[in-house]
XYZ file of C-alpha atoms in Angstrom:
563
model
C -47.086 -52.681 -63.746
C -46.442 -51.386 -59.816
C -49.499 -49.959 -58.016
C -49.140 -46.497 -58.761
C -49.101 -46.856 -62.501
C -52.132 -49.072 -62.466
C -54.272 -46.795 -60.011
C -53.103 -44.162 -62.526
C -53.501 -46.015 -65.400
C -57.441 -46.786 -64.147
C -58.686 -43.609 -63.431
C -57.300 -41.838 -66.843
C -59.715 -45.236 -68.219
C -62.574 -43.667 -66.093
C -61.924 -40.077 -66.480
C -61.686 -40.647 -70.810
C -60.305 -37.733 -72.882
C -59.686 -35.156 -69.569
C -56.686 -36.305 -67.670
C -53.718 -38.689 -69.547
C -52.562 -41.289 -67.531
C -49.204 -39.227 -66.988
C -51.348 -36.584 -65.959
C -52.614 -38.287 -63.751
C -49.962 -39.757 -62.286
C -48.530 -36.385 -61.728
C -51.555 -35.698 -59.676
C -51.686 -38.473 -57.315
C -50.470 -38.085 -53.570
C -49.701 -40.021 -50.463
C -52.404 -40.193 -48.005
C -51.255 -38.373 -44.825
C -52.333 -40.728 -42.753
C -51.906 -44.151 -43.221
C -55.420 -45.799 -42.127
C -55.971 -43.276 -45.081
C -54.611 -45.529 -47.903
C -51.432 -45.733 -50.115
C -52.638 -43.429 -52.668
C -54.916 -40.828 -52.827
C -56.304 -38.851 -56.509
C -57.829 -35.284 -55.512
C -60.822 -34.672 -58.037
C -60.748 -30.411 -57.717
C -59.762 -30.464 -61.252
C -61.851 -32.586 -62.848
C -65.225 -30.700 -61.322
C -64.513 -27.818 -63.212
C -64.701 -30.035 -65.921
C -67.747 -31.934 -64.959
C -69.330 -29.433 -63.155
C -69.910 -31.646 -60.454
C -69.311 -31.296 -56.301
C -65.793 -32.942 -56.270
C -66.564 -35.360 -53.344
C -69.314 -36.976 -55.829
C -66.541 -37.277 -58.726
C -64.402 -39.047 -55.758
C -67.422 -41.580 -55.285
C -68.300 -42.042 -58.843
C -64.669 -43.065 -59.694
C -63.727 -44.877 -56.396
C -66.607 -47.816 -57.950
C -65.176 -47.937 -60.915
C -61.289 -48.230 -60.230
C -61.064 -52.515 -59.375
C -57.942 -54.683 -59.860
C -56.602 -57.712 -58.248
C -53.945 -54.896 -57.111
C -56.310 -53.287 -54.736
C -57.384 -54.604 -52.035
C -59.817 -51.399 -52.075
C -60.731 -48.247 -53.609
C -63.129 -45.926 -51.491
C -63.892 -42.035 -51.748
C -63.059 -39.409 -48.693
C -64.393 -36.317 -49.303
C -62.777 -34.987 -52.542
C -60.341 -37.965 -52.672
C -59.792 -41.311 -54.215
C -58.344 -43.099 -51.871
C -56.275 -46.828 -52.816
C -55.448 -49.622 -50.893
C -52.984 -51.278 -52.791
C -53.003 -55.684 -52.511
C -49.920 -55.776 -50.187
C -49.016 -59.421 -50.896
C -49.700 -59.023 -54.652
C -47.691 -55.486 -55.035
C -44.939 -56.221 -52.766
C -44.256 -59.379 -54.654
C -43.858 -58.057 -57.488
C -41.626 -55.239 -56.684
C -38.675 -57.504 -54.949
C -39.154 -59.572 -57.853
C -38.538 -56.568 -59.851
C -35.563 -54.814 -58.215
C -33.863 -58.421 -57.833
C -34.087 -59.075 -61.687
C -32.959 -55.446 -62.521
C -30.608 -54.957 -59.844
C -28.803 -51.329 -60.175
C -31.461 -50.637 -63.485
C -33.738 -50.502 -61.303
C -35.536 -46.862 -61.244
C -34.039 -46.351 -64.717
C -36.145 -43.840 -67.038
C -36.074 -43.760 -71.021
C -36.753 -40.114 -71.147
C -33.572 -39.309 -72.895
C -33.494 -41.834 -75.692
C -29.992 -41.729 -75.895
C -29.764 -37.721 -76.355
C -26.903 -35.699 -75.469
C -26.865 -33.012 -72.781
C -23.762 -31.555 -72.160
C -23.153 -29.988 -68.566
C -20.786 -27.555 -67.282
C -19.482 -27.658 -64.235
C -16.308 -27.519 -61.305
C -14.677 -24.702 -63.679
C -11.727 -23.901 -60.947
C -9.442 -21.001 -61.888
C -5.978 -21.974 -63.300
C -3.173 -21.122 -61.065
C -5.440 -20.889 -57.503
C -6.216 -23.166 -55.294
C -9.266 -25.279 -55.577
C -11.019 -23.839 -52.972
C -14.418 -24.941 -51.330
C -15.972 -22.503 -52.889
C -15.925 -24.943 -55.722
C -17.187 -27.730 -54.178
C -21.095 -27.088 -54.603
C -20.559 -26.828 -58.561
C -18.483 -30.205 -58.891
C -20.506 -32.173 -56.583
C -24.243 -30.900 -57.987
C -23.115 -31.097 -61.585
C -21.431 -34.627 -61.306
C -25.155 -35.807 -59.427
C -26.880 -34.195 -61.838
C -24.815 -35.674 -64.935
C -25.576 -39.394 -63.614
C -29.229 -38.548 -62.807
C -29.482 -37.688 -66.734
C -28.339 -40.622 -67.421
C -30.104 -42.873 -65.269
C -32.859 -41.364 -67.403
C -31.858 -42.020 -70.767
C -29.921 -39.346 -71.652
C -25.872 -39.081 -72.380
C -24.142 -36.902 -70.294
C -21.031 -34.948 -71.656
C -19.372 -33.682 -68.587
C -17.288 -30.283 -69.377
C -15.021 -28.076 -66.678
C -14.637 -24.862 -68.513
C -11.439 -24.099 -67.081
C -10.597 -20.653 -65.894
C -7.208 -20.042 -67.935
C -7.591 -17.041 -69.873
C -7.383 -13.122 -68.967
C -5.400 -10.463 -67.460
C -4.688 -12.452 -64.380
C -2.011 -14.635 -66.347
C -0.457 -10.571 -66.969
C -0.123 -10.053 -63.761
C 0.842 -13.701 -62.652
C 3.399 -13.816 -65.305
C 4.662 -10.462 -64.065
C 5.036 -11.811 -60.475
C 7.069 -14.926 -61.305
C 9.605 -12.574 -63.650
C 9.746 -10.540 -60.561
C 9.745 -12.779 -57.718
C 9.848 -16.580 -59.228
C 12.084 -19.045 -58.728
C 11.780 -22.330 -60.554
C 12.964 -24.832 -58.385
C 10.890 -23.554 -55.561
C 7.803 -23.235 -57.497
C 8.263 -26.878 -58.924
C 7.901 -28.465 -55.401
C 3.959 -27.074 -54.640
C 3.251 -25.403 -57.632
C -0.307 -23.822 -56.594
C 0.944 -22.944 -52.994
C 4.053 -20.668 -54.513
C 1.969 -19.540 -57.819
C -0.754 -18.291 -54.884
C 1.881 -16.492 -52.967
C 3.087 -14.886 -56.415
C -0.421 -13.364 -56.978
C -0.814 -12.476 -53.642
C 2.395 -10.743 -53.560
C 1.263 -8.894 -56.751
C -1.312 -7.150 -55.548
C 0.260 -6.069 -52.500
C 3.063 -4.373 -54.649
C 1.262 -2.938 -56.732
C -0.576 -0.823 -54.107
C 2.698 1.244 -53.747
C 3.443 0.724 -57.496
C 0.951 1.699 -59.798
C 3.455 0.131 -62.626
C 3.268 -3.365 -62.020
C -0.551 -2.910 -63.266
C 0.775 -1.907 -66.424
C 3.596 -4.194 -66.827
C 0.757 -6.724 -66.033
C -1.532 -5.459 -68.911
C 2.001 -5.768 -70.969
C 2.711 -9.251 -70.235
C -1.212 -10.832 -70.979
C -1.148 -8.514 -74.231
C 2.264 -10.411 -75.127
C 0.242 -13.637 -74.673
C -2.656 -12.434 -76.495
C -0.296 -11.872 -78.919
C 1.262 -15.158 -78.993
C 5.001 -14.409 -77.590
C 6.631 -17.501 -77.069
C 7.934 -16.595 -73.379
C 4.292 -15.516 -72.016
C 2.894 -19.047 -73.538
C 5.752 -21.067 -72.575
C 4.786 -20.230 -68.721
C 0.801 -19.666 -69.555
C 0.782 -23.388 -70.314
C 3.323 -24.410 -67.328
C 0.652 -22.905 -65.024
C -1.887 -24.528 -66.770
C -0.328 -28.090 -66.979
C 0.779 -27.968 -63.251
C -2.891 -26.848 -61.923
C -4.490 -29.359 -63.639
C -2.562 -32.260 -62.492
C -3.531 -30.837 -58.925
C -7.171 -30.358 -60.024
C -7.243 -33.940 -61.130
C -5.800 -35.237 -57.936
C -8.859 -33.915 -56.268
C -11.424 -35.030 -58.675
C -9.754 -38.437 -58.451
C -10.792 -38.040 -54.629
C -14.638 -37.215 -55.360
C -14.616 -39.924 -57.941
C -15.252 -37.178 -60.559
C -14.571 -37.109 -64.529
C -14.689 -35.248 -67.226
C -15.140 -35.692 -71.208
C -13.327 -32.375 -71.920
C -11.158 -29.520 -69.837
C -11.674 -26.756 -72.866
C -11.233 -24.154 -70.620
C -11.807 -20.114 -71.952
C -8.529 -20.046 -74.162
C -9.855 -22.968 -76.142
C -11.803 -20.050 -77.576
C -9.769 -17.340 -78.348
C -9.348 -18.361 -81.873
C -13.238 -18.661 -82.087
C -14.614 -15.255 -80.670
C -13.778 -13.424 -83.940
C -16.741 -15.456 -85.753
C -19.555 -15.094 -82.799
C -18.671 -11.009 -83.423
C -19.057 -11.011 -87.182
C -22.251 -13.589 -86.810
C -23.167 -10.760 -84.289
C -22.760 -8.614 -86.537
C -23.993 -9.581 -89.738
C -27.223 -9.641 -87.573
C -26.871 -6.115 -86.929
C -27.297 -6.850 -83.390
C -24.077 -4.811 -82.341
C -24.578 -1.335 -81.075
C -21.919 1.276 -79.584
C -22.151 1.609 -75.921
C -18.998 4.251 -74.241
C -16.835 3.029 -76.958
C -17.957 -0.659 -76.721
C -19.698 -3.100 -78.221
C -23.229 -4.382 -76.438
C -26.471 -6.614 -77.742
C -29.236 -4.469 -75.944
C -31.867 -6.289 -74.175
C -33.777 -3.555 -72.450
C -37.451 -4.864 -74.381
C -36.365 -7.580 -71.758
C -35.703 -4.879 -68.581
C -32.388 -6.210 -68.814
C -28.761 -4.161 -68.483
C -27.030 -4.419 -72.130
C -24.645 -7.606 -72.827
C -20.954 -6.341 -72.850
C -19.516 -8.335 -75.960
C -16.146 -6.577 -76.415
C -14.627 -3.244 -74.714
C -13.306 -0.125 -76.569
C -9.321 -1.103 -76.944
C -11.143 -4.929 -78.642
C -11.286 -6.873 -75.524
C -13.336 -9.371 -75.443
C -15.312 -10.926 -72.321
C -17.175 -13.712 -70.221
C -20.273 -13.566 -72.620
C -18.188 -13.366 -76.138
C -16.660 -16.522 -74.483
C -20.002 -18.381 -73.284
C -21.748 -17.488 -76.815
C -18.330 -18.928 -78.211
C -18.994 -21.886 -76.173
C -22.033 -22.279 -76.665
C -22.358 -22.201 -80.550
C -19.308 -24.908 -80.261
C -20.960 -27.178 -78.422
C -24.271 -27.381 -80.108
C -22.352 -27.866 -83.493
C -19.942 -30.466 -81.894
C -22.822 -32.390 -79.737
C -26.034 -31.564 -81.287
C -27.424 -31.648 -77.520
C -30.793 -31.729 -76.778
C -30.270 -29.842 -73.743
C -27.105 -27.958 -71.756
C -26.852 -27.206 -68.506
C -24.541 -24.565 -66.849
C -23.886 -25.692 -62.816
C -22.680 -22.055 -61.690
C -23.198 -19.853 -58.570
C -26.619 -18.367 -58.528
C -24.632 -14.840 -58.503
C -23.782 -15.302 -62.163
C -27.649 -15.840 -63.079
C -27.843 -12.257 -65.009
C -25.165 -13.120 -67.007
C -26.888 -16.440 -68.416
C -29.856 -14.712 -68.976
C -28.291 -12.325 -71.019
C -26.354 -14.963 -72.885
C -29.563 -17.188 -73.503
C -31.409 -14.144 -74.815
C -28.573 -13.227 -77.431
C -28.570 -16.723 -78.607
C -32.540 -15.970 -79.323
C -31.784 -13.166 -81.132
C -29.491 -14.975 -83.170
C -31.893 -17.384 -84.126
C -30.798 -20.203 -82.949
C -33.460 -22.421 -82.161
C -31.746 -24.632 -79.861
C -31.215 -21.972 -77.012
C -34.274 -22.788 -75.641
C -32.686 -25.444 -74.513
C -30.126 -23.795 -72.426
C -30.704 -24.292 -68.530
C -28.873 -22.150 -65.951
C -28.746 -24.884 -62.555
C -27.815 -22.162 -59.523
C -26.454 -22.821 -56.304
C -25.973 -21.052 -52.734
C -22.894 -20.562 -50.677
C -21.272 -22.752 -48.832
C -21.636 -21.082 -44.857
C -19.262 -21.246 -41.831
C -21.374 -20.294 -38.540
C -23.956 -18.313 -40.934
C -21.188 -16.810 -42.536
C -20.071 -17.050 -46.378
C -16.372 -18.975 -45.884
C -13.617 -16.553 -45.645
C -11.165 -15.938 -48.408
C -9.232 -13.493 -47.700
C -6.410 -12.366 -49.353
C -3.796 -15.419 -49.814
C -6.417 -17.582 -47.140
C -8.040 -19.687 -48.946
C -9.724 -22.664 -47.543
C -8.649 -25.364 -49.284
C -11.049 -28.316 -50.631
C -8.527 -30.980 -50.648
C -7.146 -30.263 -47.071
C -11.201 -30.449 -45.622
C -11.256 -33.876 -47.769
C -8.132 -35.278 -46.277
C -9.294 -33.971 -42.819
C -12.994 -35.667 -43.394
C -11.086 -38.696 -44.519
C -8.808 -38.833 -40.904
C -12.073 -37.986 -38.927
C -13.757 -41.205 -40.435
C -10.446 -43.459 -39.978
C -10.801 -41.823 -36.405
C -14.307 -42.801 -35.372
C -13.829 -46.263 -37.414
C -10.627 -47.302 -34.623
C -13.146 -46.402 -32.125
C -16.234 -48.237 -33.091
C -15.182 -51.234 -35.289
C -11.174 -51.101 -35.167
C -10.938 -54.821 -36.967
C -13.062 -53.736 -39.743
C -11.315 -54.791 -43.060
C -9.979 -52.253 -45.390
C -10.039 -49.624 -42.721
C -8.980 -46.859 -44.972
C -10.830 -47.787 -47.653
C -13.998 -47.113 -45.818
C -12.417 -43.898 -43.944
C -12.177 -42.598 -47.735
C -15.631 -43.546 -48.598
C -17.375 -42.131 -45.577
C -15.397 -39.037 -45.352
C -15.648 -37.934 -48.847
C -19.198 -39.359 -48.533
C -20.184 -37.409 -45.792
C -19.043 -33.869 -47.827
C -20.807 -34.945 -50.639
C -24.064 -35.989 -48.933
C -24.062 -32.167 -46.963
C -23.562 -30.490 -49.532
C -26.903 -32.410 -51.959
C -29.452 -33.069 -49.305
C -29.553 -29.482 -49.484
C -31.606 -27.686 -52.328
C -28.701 -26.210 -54.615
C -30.663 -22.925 -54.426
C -30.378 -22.514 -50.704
C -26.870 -22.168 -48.813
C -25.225 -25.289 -47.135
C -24.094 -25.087 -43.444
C -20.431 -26.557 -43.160
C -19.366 -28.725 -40.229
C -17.157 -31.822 -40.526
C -18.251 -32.796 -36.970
C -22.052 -32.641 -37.692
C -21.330 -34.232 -41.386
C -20.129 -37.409 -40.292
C -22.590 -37.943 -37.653
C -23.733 -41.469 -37.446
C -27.171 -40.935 -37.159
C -29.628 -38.118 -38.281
C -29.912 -36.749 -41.799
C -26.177 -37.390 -42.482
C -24.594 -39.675 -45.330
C -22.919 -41.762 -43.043
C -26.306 -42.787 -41.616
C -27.494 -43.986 -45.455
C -24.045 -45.606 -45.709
C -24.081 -47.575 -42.543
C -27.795 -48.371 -43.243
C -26.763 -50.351 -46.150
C -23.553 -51.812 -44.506
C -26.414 -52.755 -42.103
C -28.273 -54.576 -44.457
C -25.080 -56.312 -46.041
C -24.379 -57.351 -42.663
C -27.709 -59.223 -42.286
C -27.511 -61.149 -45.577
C -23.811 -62.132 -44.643
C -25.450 -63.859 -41.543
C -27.602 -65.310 -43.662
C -26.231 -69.138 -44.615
C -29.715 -70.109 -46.341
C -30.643 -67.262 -48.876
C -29.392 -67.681 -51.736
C -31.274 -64.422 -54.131
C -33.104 -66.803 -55.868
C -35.767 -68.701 -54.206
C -39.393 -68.262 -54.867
C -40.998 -64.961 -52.461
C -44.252 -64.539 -50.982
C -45.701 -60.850 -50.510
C -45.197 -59.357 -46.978
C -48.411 -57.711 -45.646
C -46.664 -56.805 -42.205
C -46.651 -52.876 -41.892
C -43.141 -52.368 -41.247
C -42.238 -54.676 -44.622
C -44.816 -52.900 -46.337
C -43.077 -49.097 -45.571
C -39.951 -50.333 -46.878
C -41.946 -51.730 -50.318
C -43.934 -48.542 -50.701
C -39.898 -46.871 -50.151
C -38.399 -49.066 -53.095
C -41.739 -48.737 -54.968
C -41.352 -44.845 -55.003
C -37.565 -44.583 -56.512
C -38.253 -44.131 -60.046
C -40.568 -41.693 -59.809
C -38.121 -39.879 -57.562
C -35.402 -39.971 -59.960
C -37.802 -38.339 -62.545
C -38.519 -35.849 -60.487
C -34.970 -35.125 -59.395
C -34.044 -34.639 -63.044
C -37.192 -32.513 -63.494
C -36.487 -30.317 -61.374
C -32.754 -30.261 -61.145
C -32.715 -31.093 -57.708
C -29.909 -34.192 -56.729
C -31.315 -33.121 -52.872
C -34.745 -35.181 -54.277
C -32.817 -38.486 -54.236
C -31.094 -37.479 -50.825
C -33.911 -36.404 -49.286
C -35.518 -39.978 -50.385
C -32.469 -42.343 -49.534
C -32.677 -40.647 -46.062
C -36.403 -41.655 -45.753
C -35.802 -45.191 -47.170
C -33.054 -45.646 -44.591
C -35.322 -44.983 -41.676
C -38.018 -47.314 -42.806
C -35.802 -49.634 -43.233
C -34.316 -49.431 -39.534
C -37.749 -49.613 -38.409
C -38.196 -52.568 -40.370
C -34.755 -53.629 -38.879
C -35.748 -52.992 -35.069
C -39.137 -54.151 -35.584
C -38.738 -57.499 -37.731
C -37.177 -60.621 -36.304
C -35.755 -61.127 -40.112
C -33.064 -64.298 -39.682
C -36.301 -66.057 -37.976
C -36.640 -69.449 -39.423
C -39.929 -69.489 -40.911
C -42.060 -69.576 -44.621
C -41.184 -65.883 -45.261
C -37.386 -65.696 -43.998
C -36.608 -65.990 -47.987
C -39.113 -63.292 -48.433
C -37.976 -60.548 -45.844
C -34.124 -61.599 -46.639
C -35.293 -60.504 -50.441
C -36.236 -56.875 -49.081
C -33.199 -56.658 -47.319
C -31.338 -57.183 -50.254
C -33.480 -54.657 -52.271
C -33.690 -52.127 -49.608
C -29.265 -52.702 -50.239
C -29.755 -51.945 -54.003
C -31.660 -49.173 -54.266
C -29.661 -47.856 -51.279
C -26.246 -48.531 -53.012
C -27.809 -46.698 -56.524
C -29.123 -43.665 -54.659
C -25.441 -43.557 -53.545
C -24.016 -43.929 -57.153
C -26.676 -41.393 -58.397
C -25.375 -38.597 -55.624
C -21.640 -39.917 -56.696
C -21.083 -41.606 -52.999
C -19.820 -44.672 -52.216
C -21.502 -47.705 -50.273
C -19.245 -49.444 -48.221
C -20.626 -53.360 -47.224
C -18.905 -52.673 -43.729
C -18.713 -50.224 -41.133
């Protein structure tokens, strides 16, 4: 049992029947100053209990909390502070992370349920713009977080391929189309169709309605709308799929919104047969307004349906096909009315499981303060800023290590890396500043720091010709050995609370701090010194490399050995 748990584990035995030992160790803190301890329990809660001054609580339970794993427990003011047996503790955890190696930090809290989690969700026929990177790259962290605590993930991109856009689209290419040129960079010339639509039809009101014409034709099944409708769709996602291939990013299903169309019909009557359906301007709404919220829109006056008929559809599909325990929609914090509304009609309808519906939302992505442009027909394009990341890192490799090995295997790594690890070490609710040049910095609070800092410590057990991983350690009671150990101590309690609270930037935010511990350790430490604990500090290199390398996984980076 590590430290933590223990001190934890101790004062729920001396505070019986008022705080749980997970309460407890949701309470506990790091001291602020080191001299201070390594853990500290406040006692404000329990006076109200005991009705008691909390510095004498402090005292009372600072005698009573012994172990061989503390070296001491004393009382400051309204704290219990622990000094945790550095030789015993650290021991212990190298012994553990070596025997576990990438399981290390691994939670049960899932017991092997299913949470199904929606995210990416680009639009069929468009470019995959950056303004779909922060949904892809949260959602695919946030899937392997779940299941680094128990849980199975079942990752779903709810394409964009349904509605009056494919009118208008197939409108354009009738118009303006030409196979063979279309063929060569389908997305590019489908773009420029759309584009060109909506330019035309500024001066010609008709191409609206031929465009309401055509998607009413494929709403209706006619064989020449669907023919093209799943050309379009084919082509895009063989160029969507060439991208995720580049983020290392998969998916258990692509049932985008015309995977529903057949479905809708029953969430209306089960709307219905609820009486929850009332006439709104010649539609059809679910009020909400004992919740102060605007009315959900579930299908217009000519029988349209919308968004929410389609995310109720969804919905009630998934929990019958997964039986999740939980489902998670990564989408743009702009759309968090519309989940709200949707969660509350699944309420309504009494389904009991819609409590277990999570909206995750994100911020923009921001180009000198500003949102990124899109104008019309400028899109900026996600795979182009990949590629260009990738050719930056090839760049600066040549320049600082140009007889590295697998030279572009690393520029891949580090480049995509370095998007990735911008975009999560912020929190998805706040907007992410984009800068290629600042991203793949080599220092500072940059993924290619955390990636070099374990090529770093790859490098040092490579110039290692004695250790082996498996002769017997001694504890190290050195302070800069001990920072690292109280680093690698902390990671499973950090991937609890990144899944808690839906937050990849909490593992991020903690690899970062684990990597500059560990370079202190580094520029501190004469570790390749031939001595009794070389085995021993070689053994926290090769932790500090593991956890490193899993915090990677986790955030869905790669870690290269060399840089």
């Amino acid at each position: 049992m590590k430290g933590k748990q223990l001190f934890a584990k101790k004062i729920a035995e001396s505070t019986v029947g008022v705080l749980t030992e997970d309460e407890v160790l949701k309470r506990i803190e790091l001291p602020k100053y080191q001299e201070q301890g390594d853990l500290a329990f406040p006692c404000f809660e329990l006076a109200k209990v005991y009705k008691k001054n909390p510095a004498s609580i402090a005292t009372e339970l600072a005698t009573k909390t012994k172990s061989s794993y503390f070296s001491k427990v004393v009382s400051e003011g309204p704290y219990v502070n622990c000094f945790l047996n550095k030789k015993h503790v650290s021991k212990e955890v190298l012994a553990e992370i070596l025997t576990k190696k990438e399981a290390y930090g691994s939670l049960t809290i899932g017991q092997g349920e299913k949470v199904t989690i929606d995210f990416s969700s680009p639009n069929i026929a468009k470019p995959f713009s950056m303004g779909h990177l922060r949904s892809t790259v949260i959602g695919n962290a946030y899937a392997n977080i779940l299941e680094k605590c128990g849980y199975k993930a079942i990752r779903i991109n709810h394409l964009g391929d349904w509605g009056t856009q494919f009118g208008k689209l197939i409108t354009a290419y009738h118009r303006w189309g030409n196979e063979q040129i279309v063929r060569q960079d389908p997305i590019k010339e489908l773009l420029k169709l759309y584009v060109r639509f909506h330019e035309e039809a500024e001066v010609d009101s008709m191409l609206e309605v031929e465009g309401r014409l055509w998607f009413r034709k494929l709403e209706q099944g006619d064989k020449k709308a669907l023919e093209l409708w799943q050309w379009f769709r084919e082509v895009s996602l063989e160029e969507f799929k060439g991208i995720y291939k580049l983020l290392n990013v998969t998916f258990d299903s692509y049932n985008g919104e015309a995977f529903y169309n057949d479905k809708m019909e029953d969430t209306i009557q089960l709307l219905k047969g609820e009486r929850l359906l009332s006439t709104s301007q010649g539609a059809e709404v679910v009020t909400l307004e004992e919740h102060n919220l605007p009315p959900c829109l579930i299908q217009k006056s000519d029988g349209a349906t919308l968004y929410a008929t389609r995310d109720l559809t969804a919905a009630i599909y998934r929990h019958k096909k997964y039986q999740f325990a939980k489902s998670v929609y990564v989408v743009g914090q702009e759309q968090s009315l519309h989940f709200q509304q949707i969660f509350l009609v699944l309420r309504k309808l009494g389904f009991n499981w819609a409590s277990q519906l999570e909206h995750l939302p994100f911020g923009f992505i921001l180009q000198n303060g500003k949102k990124m442009s899109t104008r019309k027909g400028k899109v900026v394009l996600l795979e182009n800023v990949l590629r260009e990341a990738i050719a930056m890192a090839e760049k600066s490799i040549e320049e600082k290590n140009p007889t590295l090995q697998n030279k572009s295997k690393v520029a891949h790594d580090v480049g995509i890396g370095a998007i990735i690890f911008q975009d999560l070490k912020t929190e998805p609710q706040h907007s992410v500043e984009f800068s290629l040049e600042t991203m793949l910095r080599f220092e500072g609070a940059t993924g290619s720091y955390v990636q070099y800092t374990h090529a770093r410590a790859c490098s040092i057990l490579r110039k290692s010709n004695r250790y082996k991983g498996n002769e017997s350690l001694d504890g190290l009671a050195d302070e800069p050995s001990w920072s690292v150990v109280k680093k690698l101590m902390d990671f499973s309690s950090k991937v609890q609370e990144s899944y808690e609270q839906a937050k990849p930037s909490e593992i991020a935010t903690y690899l970062l701090s684990l990597c500059r511990e560990f370079n202190k350790y580094y520029a501190h430490c004469k570790i390749l010194h031939e001595d009794n604990k070389l085995a021993s500090r070689l053994a926290l290199v090769e932790c500090a490399a593991i956890v490193i390398k899993e915090g990677l996984r986790l955030l869905g980076m790669q870690a290269p050995s060399e840089m």
